[in-house]
Amino acid sequence: MNVLKRCIYGISIVSLASMNIQCKSDKKVEETVTEAKATDVVTIEKSAYGTTPKGEKIDSYKLKNQKGMEVDIITYGGIISSLKVPNKAGKSEEVVLGFNSLEQYMKPNPYFGALIGRYGNRIAKGKFTLDGKEYALAINNDPNALHGGPEGFHRVVWTAEEAKSGDNASLKLKYVSKDMEEGYPGNLTVFVTYTLNNDNSLDVVYEATTDKKTVVNLTQHSYFNLSSDFSKPILDHEITIDADKLVPVAATLIPTGKLTDVTNTPFDFRKAKKVGAQIEAKDEQLKNGLGYDHCWVLNNQDKGERFAASAYDAGSGRLLEVYTDQPGIQFYSGNFLDGTLPMRNGGTYTRRTGFCLETQHYPDSPNQKDFPTTVLNPGENYKTKTSFKFSVK
Ligand code: GLA
């Protein structure tokens, strides 16, 4: 990609050595434009995606490398609307569930590709207390609050700034969540930076600061189907999760407060296992989740960013590895997909045709004294990183 400076209404004299420009006569106004050049290793292209009913313009950014990977991100919800990666024959194909219009993304949907905040996952009965003050959130997943509320970060418009350095193409999204927005205290300034490199890895860095004590738990809610055949359930995908323990939940998917050993349970993914291998087993946790919809306690929590989980589809040969510095990962097997949402090219997304690997803190942490804290204080920097690495085998 090439960054050019131009004189609006004027002719620019471009010094190729420095890329400095001078404007002839009195035409001093400059604009910056980005263009993809054939020689660039990674490129970013911006296009208009649509307009919300309130008149907000939504853009789409395509980050693309030379290894056949490309990701489309829209400024509505910071949604990954498309992610294409090569299969073992080198054919680049879609691997995330998504829609083909802004209108569809704005209709109720289970967070397809979206950024989730201010608090990813459930908060029991939508209530938590900070410094003796109780906060009440909307109950949008009866009887609990889920994924930041009905108008959470998945439904807001983010501003975007593109950047390129070496083999990396980045899109830095910003959103300022107002004090008491969706019931959460504190003005929260959030940055989420998506970076694609030329090694088929997509990094997501989340940053936030607040002016009042609050709770934060940000994540990404892409639904993957590595086969690229969205009419096919993901039950044959082989999953690995580097976790000795699970955060068990009660019937409303709120943690019981204990952490249990996965040994000899359908939740043991320390060795690769097909999603479908035990999903129908008689098991209280599977019953509560209607399948897998649980947070695992990742191992090596003192190690910063480390391997967390992987998914492999033998048919296409695609392997997805997830690395994170977060304590937990929610593995959700798409149990609530019910054939009502349209696929991009006809048909509908049916049960378990996509899975999510949402790196995060444990659910309901604000109410669970023994879980790692999700409190963010003024003066502190929330910063976490998750990488989605694609390869074939
Ligand atoms: C998360 C939750 C699930 C479900 C999906 C969206 O993964 O844990 O229970 O709500 O989001 O349907």
Coordinates of C-alpha atoms and ligand atoms in Angstrom, one line a residue:
M1 CA 0.0 0.0 0.0
N2 CA 1.1 3.5 -0.7
V3 CA 0.2 6.6 1.3
L4 CA 0.0 9.6 -0.9
K5 CA -0.6 13.2 -0.1
R6 CA -2.5 15.3 -2.5
C7 CA -3.5 18.9 -2.9
I8 CA -7.2 19.1 -3.2
Y9 CA -8.1 21.1 -6.3
G10 CA -4.4 21.5 -7.0
I11 CA -1.6 19.7 -8.6
S12 CA 0.9 18.2 -6.2
I13 CA 4.6 18.1 -6.7
V14 CA 5.7 14.9 -5.1
S15 CA 9.2 14.4 -3.9
L16 CA 9.6 10.6 -4.4
A17 CA 12.5 10.4 -2.0
S18 CA 10.7 11.8 1.0
M19 CA 7.1 11.6 -0.1
N20 CA 6.7 15.1 1.0
I21 CA 4.5 17.3 -1.0
Q22 CA 4.2 20.9 -1.8
C23 CA 1.1 22.5 -3.1
K24 CA 1.2 24.9 -6.0
S25 CA -0.1 28.4 -5.5
D26 CA -2.5 28.9 -2.6
K27 CA -4.0 25.4 -2.7
K28 CA -2.8 24.3 0.8
V29 CA -5.4 21.7 1.7
E30 CA -4.2 18.1 1.7
E31 CA -5.9 14.8 1.9
T32 CA -4.5 11.4 2.5
V33 CA -5.5 8.5 0.3
T34 CA -4.6 4.9 0.4
E35 CA -4.0 2.7 -2.6
A36 CA -3.1 -0.9 -2.9
K37 CA 0.1 -1.5 -5.0
A38 CA 0.9 -4.8 -6.5
T39 CA 4.2 -5.0 -4.8
D40 CA 2.8 -4.5 -1.3
V41 CA 3.0 -7.6 1.0
V42 CA -0.2 -6.7 2.9
T43 CA -2.8 -4.3 1.7
I44 CA -5.8 -2.4 3.1
E45 CA -8.7 -1.3 0.9
K46 CA -11.6 0.8 2.2
S47 CA -15.1 0.8 0.7
A48 CA -18.5 2.1 1.6
Y49 CA -20.6 -0.7 3.2
G50 CA -23.9 1.1 3.9
T51 CA -25.8 3.6 5.9
T52 CA -27.7 3.1 9.1
P53 CA -31.3 4.3 9.5
K54 CA -29.8 7.1 11.6
G55 CA -27.7 8.2 8.6
E56 CA -24.3 6.9 9.9
K57 CA -22.0 5.8 7.1
I58 CA -20.5 2.4 7.6
D59 CA -17.3 1.4 5.9
S60 CA -15.7 -1.9 5.2
Y61 CA -12.0 -2.5 5.2
K62 CA -10.3 -5.4 3.5
L63 CA -7.0 -6.5 4.9
K64 CA -5.2 -8.9 2.5
N65 CA -1.8 -10.6 2.4
Q66 CA 0.1 -12.5 -0.3
K67 CA -0.6 -16.0 1.3
G68 CA -4.2 -16.0 0.2
M69 CA -5.7 -14.7 3.4
E70 CA -8.1 -11.8 3.5
V71 CA -10.3 -10.3 6.2
D72 CA -13.2 -7.9 5.9
I73 CA -14.1 -5.7 8.9
I74 CA -17.0 -3.3 9.0
T75 CA -17.2 -0.3 11.3
Y76 CA -20.6 -1.4 12.5
G77 CA -19.9 -3.6 15.6
G78 CA -16.3 -4.0 14.5
I79 CA -17.7 -7.1 12.7
I80 CA -15.5 -9.5 10.8
S81 CA -17.9 -9.9 7.9
S82 CA -15.7 -12.2 5.9
L83 CA -12.5 -14.2 6.5
K84 CA -10.9 -16.2 3.6
V85 CA -8.1 -18.6 4.1
P86 CA -6.5 -21.2 1.8
N87 CA -7.3 -24.9 2.1
K88 CA -4.7 -27.6 1.6
A89 CA -5.0 -27.3 -2.2
G90 CA -4.2 -23.6 -1.9
K91 CA -7.8 -22.5 -2.5
S92 CA -8.9 -19.5 -0.5
E93 CA -12.4 -19.7 0.8
E94 CA -14.8 -18.2 3.3
V95 CA -14.5 -19.7 6.8
V96 CA -16.8 -17.5 8.9
L97 CA -20.5 -17.3 9.1
G98 CA -21.8 -13.9 8.0
F99 CA -24.4 -12.0 6.0
N100 CA -24.2 -9.9 2.9
S101 CA -25.7 -6.7 4.0
L102 CA -25.7 -4.1 6.7
E103 CA -29.4 -4.4 7.1
Q104 CA -29.0 -8.1 8.0
Y105 CA -26.3 -7.4 10.5
M106 CA -28.5 -4.8 12.1
K107 CA -31.4 -7.3 12.6
P108 CA -31.3 -9.4 15.8
N109 CA -28.6 -12.1 15.3
P110 CA -26.3 -14.1 17.6
Y111 CA -23.4 -11.7 17.4
F112 CA -22.0 -12.9 14.1
G113 CA -18.4 -11.8 13.8
A114 CA -18.8 -9.0 16.3
L115 CA -16.8 -7.3 18.9
I116 CA -18.3 -7.9 22.3
G117 CA -18.3 -5.6 25.3
R118 CA -18.4 -3.9 27.7
Y119 CA -18.7 -7.3 29.4
G120 CA -18.6 -10.5 27.2
N121 CA -20.6 -13.5 28.5
R122 CA -23.2 -13.5 31.3
I123 CA -23.7 -11.5 34.4
A124 CA -26.1 -13.2 36.8
K125 CA -29.5 -11.4 36.9
G126 CA -27.8 -8.4 35.3
K127 CA -26.5 -7.1 38.6
F128 CA -23.1 -6.4 40.2
T129 CA -21.8 -4.2 42.9
L130 CA -18.7 -1.9 42.9
D131 CA -17.7 -0.1 46.0
G132 CA -21.1 -0.8 47.6
K133 CA -23.1 0.5 44.8
E134 CA -25.3 -1.9 42.9
Y135 CA -25.6 -1.6 39.1
A136 CA -28.5 -3.0 37.1
L137 CA -28.1 -4.1 33.5
A138 CA -30.8 -5.0 31.0
I139 CA -31.9 -8.6 31.1
N140 CA -31.3 -9.7 27.5
N141 CA -30.8 -13.4 28.1
D142 CA -33.4 -14.2 30.7
P143 CA -32.7 -14.1 33.6
N144 CA -29.2 -12.7 32.9
A145 CA -27.4 -10.0 31.1
L146 CA -25.4 -11.2 28.1
H147 CA -22.6 -9.7 26.0
G148 CA -22.7 -6.1 27.1
G149 CA -26.5 -5.6 26.7
P150 CA -29.0 -5.2 23.8
E151 CA -27.0 -2.2 22.4
G152 CA -23.6 -3.5 23.3
F153 CA -20.4 -2.9 21.4
H154 CA -21.6 -5.3 18.7
R155 CA -24.2 -2.7 17.7
V156 CA -22.3 0.5 17.8
V157 CA -20.4 2.4 15.1
W158 CA -16.6 2.4 15.6
T159 CA -14.2 4.9 14.0
A160 CA -11.4 3.3 12.1
E161 CA -7.8 4.2 11.4
E162 CA -5.6 2.1 9.1
A163 CA -1.9 1.6 9.5
K164 CA 0.8 -0.4 7.9
S165 CA 4.2 -1.4 9.1
G166 CA 6.4 -4.0 7.5
D167 CA 4.4 -7.1 6.8
N168 CA 1.5 -6.0 9.0
A169 CA -1.7 -4.3 7.9
S170 CA -3.8 -3.0 10.8
L171 CA -7.2 -1.5 11.4
K172 CA -7.5 0.3 14.7
L173 CA -11.1 0.8 15.8
K174 CA -12.2 3.2 18.5
Y175 CA -15.3 3.6 20.5
V176 CA -16.1 5.7 23.5
S177 CA -18.8 4.1 25.7
K178 CA -20.5 6.7 27.8
D179 CA -20.8 6.6 31.6
M180 CA -23.9 4.4 32.4
E181 CA -24.3 3.3 28.8
E182 CA -26.1 -0.1 29.0
G183 CA -25.9 0.4 32.8
Y184 CA -22.1 0.3 33.2
P185 CA -20.3 3.0 35.1
G186 CA -17.5 5.2 33.7
N187 CA -16.7 6.7 30.3
L188 CA -14.8 3.8 28.7
T189 CA -12.4 4.6 25.8
V190 CA -11.9 1.4 23.8
F191 CA -9.5 0.5 21.0
V192 CA -9.5 -2.8 19.2
T193 CA -6.8 -3.3 16.6
Y194 CA -7.0 -6.1 14.0
T195 CA -3.7 -6.9 12.4
L196 CA -3.1 -9.2 9.5
N197 CA 0.4 -10.3 8.8
N198 CA 1.9 -12.3 5.9
D199 CA 2.0 -15.5 8.0
N200 CA -1.8 -16.0 8.0
S201 CA -2.3 -14.8 11.5
L202 CA -4.9 -12.3 12.5
D203 CA -4.1 -10.6 15.8
V204 CA -6.7 -8.8 17.9
V205 CA -5.5 -6.3 20.5
Y206 CA -8.0 -4.9 22.9
E207 CA -7.3 -1.7 25.0
A208 CA -9.5 0.3 27.3
T209 CA -9.3 3.1 29.9
T210 CA -12.0 4.4 32.2
D211 CA -12.7 7.5 34.3
K212 CA -14.6 5.6 36.9
K213 CA -14.3 2.1 38.4
T214 CA -16.0 -0.4 36.0
V215 CA -15.9 -3.9 34.7
V216 CA -14.5 -4.9 31.3
N217 CA -14.3 -8.2 29.4
L218 CA -13.9 -7.8 25.7
T219 CA -13.9 -10.6 23.1
Q220 CA -14.5 -11.4 19.4
H221 CA -17.5 -13.5 18.4
S222 CA -16.7 -15.0 15.0
Y223 CA -18.4 -18.3 14.1
F224 CA -16.0 -20.5 12.2
N225 CA -16.6 -23.3 9.8
L226 CA -13.3 -24.3 8.4
S227 CA -14.8 -26.6 5.8
S228 CA -16.3 -23.5 4.1
D229 CA -19.5 -25.5 3.6
F230 CA -21.9 -23.7 5.8
S231 CA -24.7 -26.2 5.2
K232 CA -22.6 -28.8 7.1
P233 CA -22.4 -29.0 10.9
I234 CA -19.0 -28.5 12.5
L235 CA -19.3 -31.8 14.4
D236 CA -16.3 -33.3 12.5
H237 CA -13.9 -30.5 13.4
E238 CA -11.3 -31.7 15.8
I239 CA -10.9 -29.4 18.8
T240 CA -8.0 -29.0 21.2
I241 CA -8.3 -26.8 24.3
D242 CA -5.3 -26.5 26.6
A243 CA -7.3 -26.6 29.8
D244 CA -7.3 -29.0 32.8
K245 CA -10.4 -27.3 34.2
L246 CA -13.8 -26.1 33.3
V247 CA -16.0 -23.3 34.7
P248 CA -19.2 -25.4 35.3
V249 CA -22.5 -23.7 35.0
A250 CA -26.0 -24.1 36.3
A251 CA -29.1 -24.3 34.1
T252 CA -29.0 -20.5 33.2
L253 CA -25.3 -20.8 32.2
I254 CA -24.1 -18.9 35.3
P255 CA -21.0 -20.4 36.9
T256 CA -21.6 -22.4 40.1
G257 CA -18.4 -20.8 41.4
K258 CA -16.4 -24.0 41.4
L259 CA -13.8 -25.0 38.8
T260 CA -13.9 -28.7 37.9
D261 CA -11.4 -31.1 36.5
V262 CA -12.1 -32.1 32.8
T263 CA -10.6 -35.6 33.2
N264 CA -13.0 -38.3 32.1
T265 CA -15.7 -35.8 31.0
P266 CA -16.8 -34.7 27.5
F267 CA -15.0 -31.5 28.3
D268 CA -11.5 -33.0 28.1
F269 CA -10.1 -31.5 24.8
R270 CA -6.4 -31.7 25.9
K271 CA -6.0 -34.2 23.1
A272 CA -7.7 -33.4 19.8
K273 CA -11.3 -34.7 19.7
K274 CA -14.1 -34.2 17.3
V275 CA -16.8 -31.8 18.4
G276 CA -19.4 -34.5 17.8
A277 CA -17.6 -37.3 19.6
Q278 CA -19.3 -36.8 22.9
I279 CA -21.7 -33.8 22.4
E280 CA -24.7 -36.0 22.8
A281 CA -23.4 -37.8 25.9
K282 CA -25.6 -37.9 29.1
D283 CA -23.9 -35.1 31.0
E284 CA -25.3 -32.5 33.2
Q285 CA -23.0 -29.7 31.8
L286 CA -23.9 -30.6 28.2
K287 CA -27.5 -30.5 29.2
N288 CA -27.2 -27.1 30.7
G289 CA -25.3 -25.8 27.6
L290 CA -27.5 -27.7 25.1
G291 CA -24.1 -28.8 23.9
Y292 CA -20.8 -27.0 24.3
D293 CA -21.3 -23.4 25.5
H294 CA -18.8 -23.2 28.4
C295 CA -15.7 -21.4 29.5
W296 CA -12.6 -23.4 30.0
V297 CA -9.9 -22.4 32.5
L298 CA -6.9 -22.1 30.3
N299 CA -3.6 -23.6 31.5
N300 CA -0.4 -21.6 32.0
Q301 CA -2.1 -18.4 33.1
D302 CA 1.2 -16.9 34.2
K303 CA 2.7 -17.2 30.8
G304 CA 1.1 -14.2 29.0
E305 CA 0.1 -15.0 25.4
R306 CA 0.3 -18.8 24.9
F307 CA -1.5 -21.5 23.0
A308 CA -5.1 -21.8 24.1
A309 CA -7.1 -23.9 21.5
S310 CA -7.2 -25.2 18.0
A311 CA -9.7 -26.5 15.5
Y312 CA -8.9 -28.7 12.5
D313 CA -11.0 -29.7 9.6
A314 CA -9.5 -32.8 7.9
G315 CA -11.5 -32.4 4.7
S316 CA -10.1 -28.9 3.8
G317 CA -6.9 -29.4 5.8
R318 CA -7.5 -26.0 7.5
L319 CA -6.1 -25.6 11.0
L320 CA -6.9 -22.7 13.3
E321 CA -4.8 -22.1 16.4
V322 CA -5.8 -19.6 19.0
Y323 CA -3.3 -17.9 21.2
T324 CA -4.2 -15.6 24.0
D325 CA -3.2 -13.9 27.3
Q326 CA -6.7 -14.3 28.7
P327 CA -7.5 -16.8 31.5
G328 CA -10.5 -18.4 29.8
I329 CA -12.0 -19.4 26.5
Q330 CA -15.7 -19.9 25.7
F331 CA -16.1 -22.7 23.3
Y332 CA -19.6 -22.5 21.8
S333 CA -20.8 -25.1 19.4
G334 CA -23.5 -23.0 17.7
N335 CA -26.3 -24.8 19.5
F336 CA -28.8 -21.9 19.1
L337 CA -28.4 -21.5 15.3
D338 CA -31.9 -22.6 14.2
G339 CA -32.2 -22.2 10.5
T340 CA -33.7 -18.7 10.6
L341 CA -30.8 -16.6 9.5
P342 CA -29.9 -16.3 5.8
M343 CA -26.6 -17.5 4.4
R344 CA -24.8 -15.2 2.0
N345 CA -25.8 -17.1 -1.1
G346 CA -29.1 -18.7 -0.2
G347 CA -30.2 -21.2 2.4
T348 CA -30.1 -20.7 6.2
Y349 CA -27.6 -21.3 9.0
T350 CA -28.8 -24.4 10.8
R351 CA -27.8 -25.9 14.2
R352 CA -24.1 -26.3 14.9
T353 CA -22.9 -25.1 11.5
G354 CA -20.4 -22.8 13.2
F355 CA -18.4 -22.7 16.4
C356 CA -16.9 -19.8 18.4
L357 CA -13.7 -19.7 20.4
E358 CA -14.1 -16.6 22.5
T359 CA -11.1 -15.7 24.6
Q360 CA -12.1 -13.9 27.8
H361 CA -12.4 -13.8 31.5
Y362 CA -14.8 -16.2 33.2
P363 CA -18.5 -15.5 33.0
D364 CA -20.1 -13.6 35.9
S365 CA -16.7 -12.6 37.3
P366 CA -18.1 -9.4 38.8
N367 CA -20.1 -11.5 41.2
Q368 CA -17.6 -14.3 41.8
K369 CA -15.1 -13.4 44.4
D370 CA -12.7 -16.3 43.6
F371 CA -12.4 -15.6 39.9
P372 CA -9.7 -13.3 38.4
T373 CA -10.9 -9.8 38.6
T374 CA -12.5 -7.9 35.7
V375 CA -12.5 -4.6 37.5
L376 CA -10.8 -1.7 35.7
N377 CA -9.9 1.4 37.7
P378 CA -9.1 4.9 36.5
G379 CA -5.4 5.2 35.6
E380 CA -5.2 1.5 34.7
N381 CA -4.8 0.2 31.1
Y382 CA -6.8 -2.8 30.0
K383 CA -4.8 -4.5 27.3
T384 CA -5.1 -8.0 26.0
K385 CA -4.2 -9.9 22.9
T386 CA -5.6 -12.9 21.0
S387 CA -4.2 -14.3 17.7
F388 CA -6.0 -16.5 15.2
K389 CA -3.4 -18.4 13.2
F390 CA -4.3 -20.3 10.1
S391 CA -2.4 -23.0 8.4
V392 CA -3.0 -26.4 6.6
K393 CA -2.0 -29.9 7.4
Ligands
GLA1 C1 -22.3 -16.8 23.5 C2 -23.0 -17.5 24.5 C3 -24.0 -18.4 24.0 C4 -24.9 -17.7 23.0 C5 -24.1 -17.1 21.9 C6 -24.9 -16.4 21.0 O1 -21.4 -17.7 22.9 O2 -22.3 -18.1 25.5 O3 -24.8 -18.9 25.0 O4 -25.6 -16.7 23.6 O5 -23.1 -16.3 22.5 O6 -26.1 -17.0 20.7

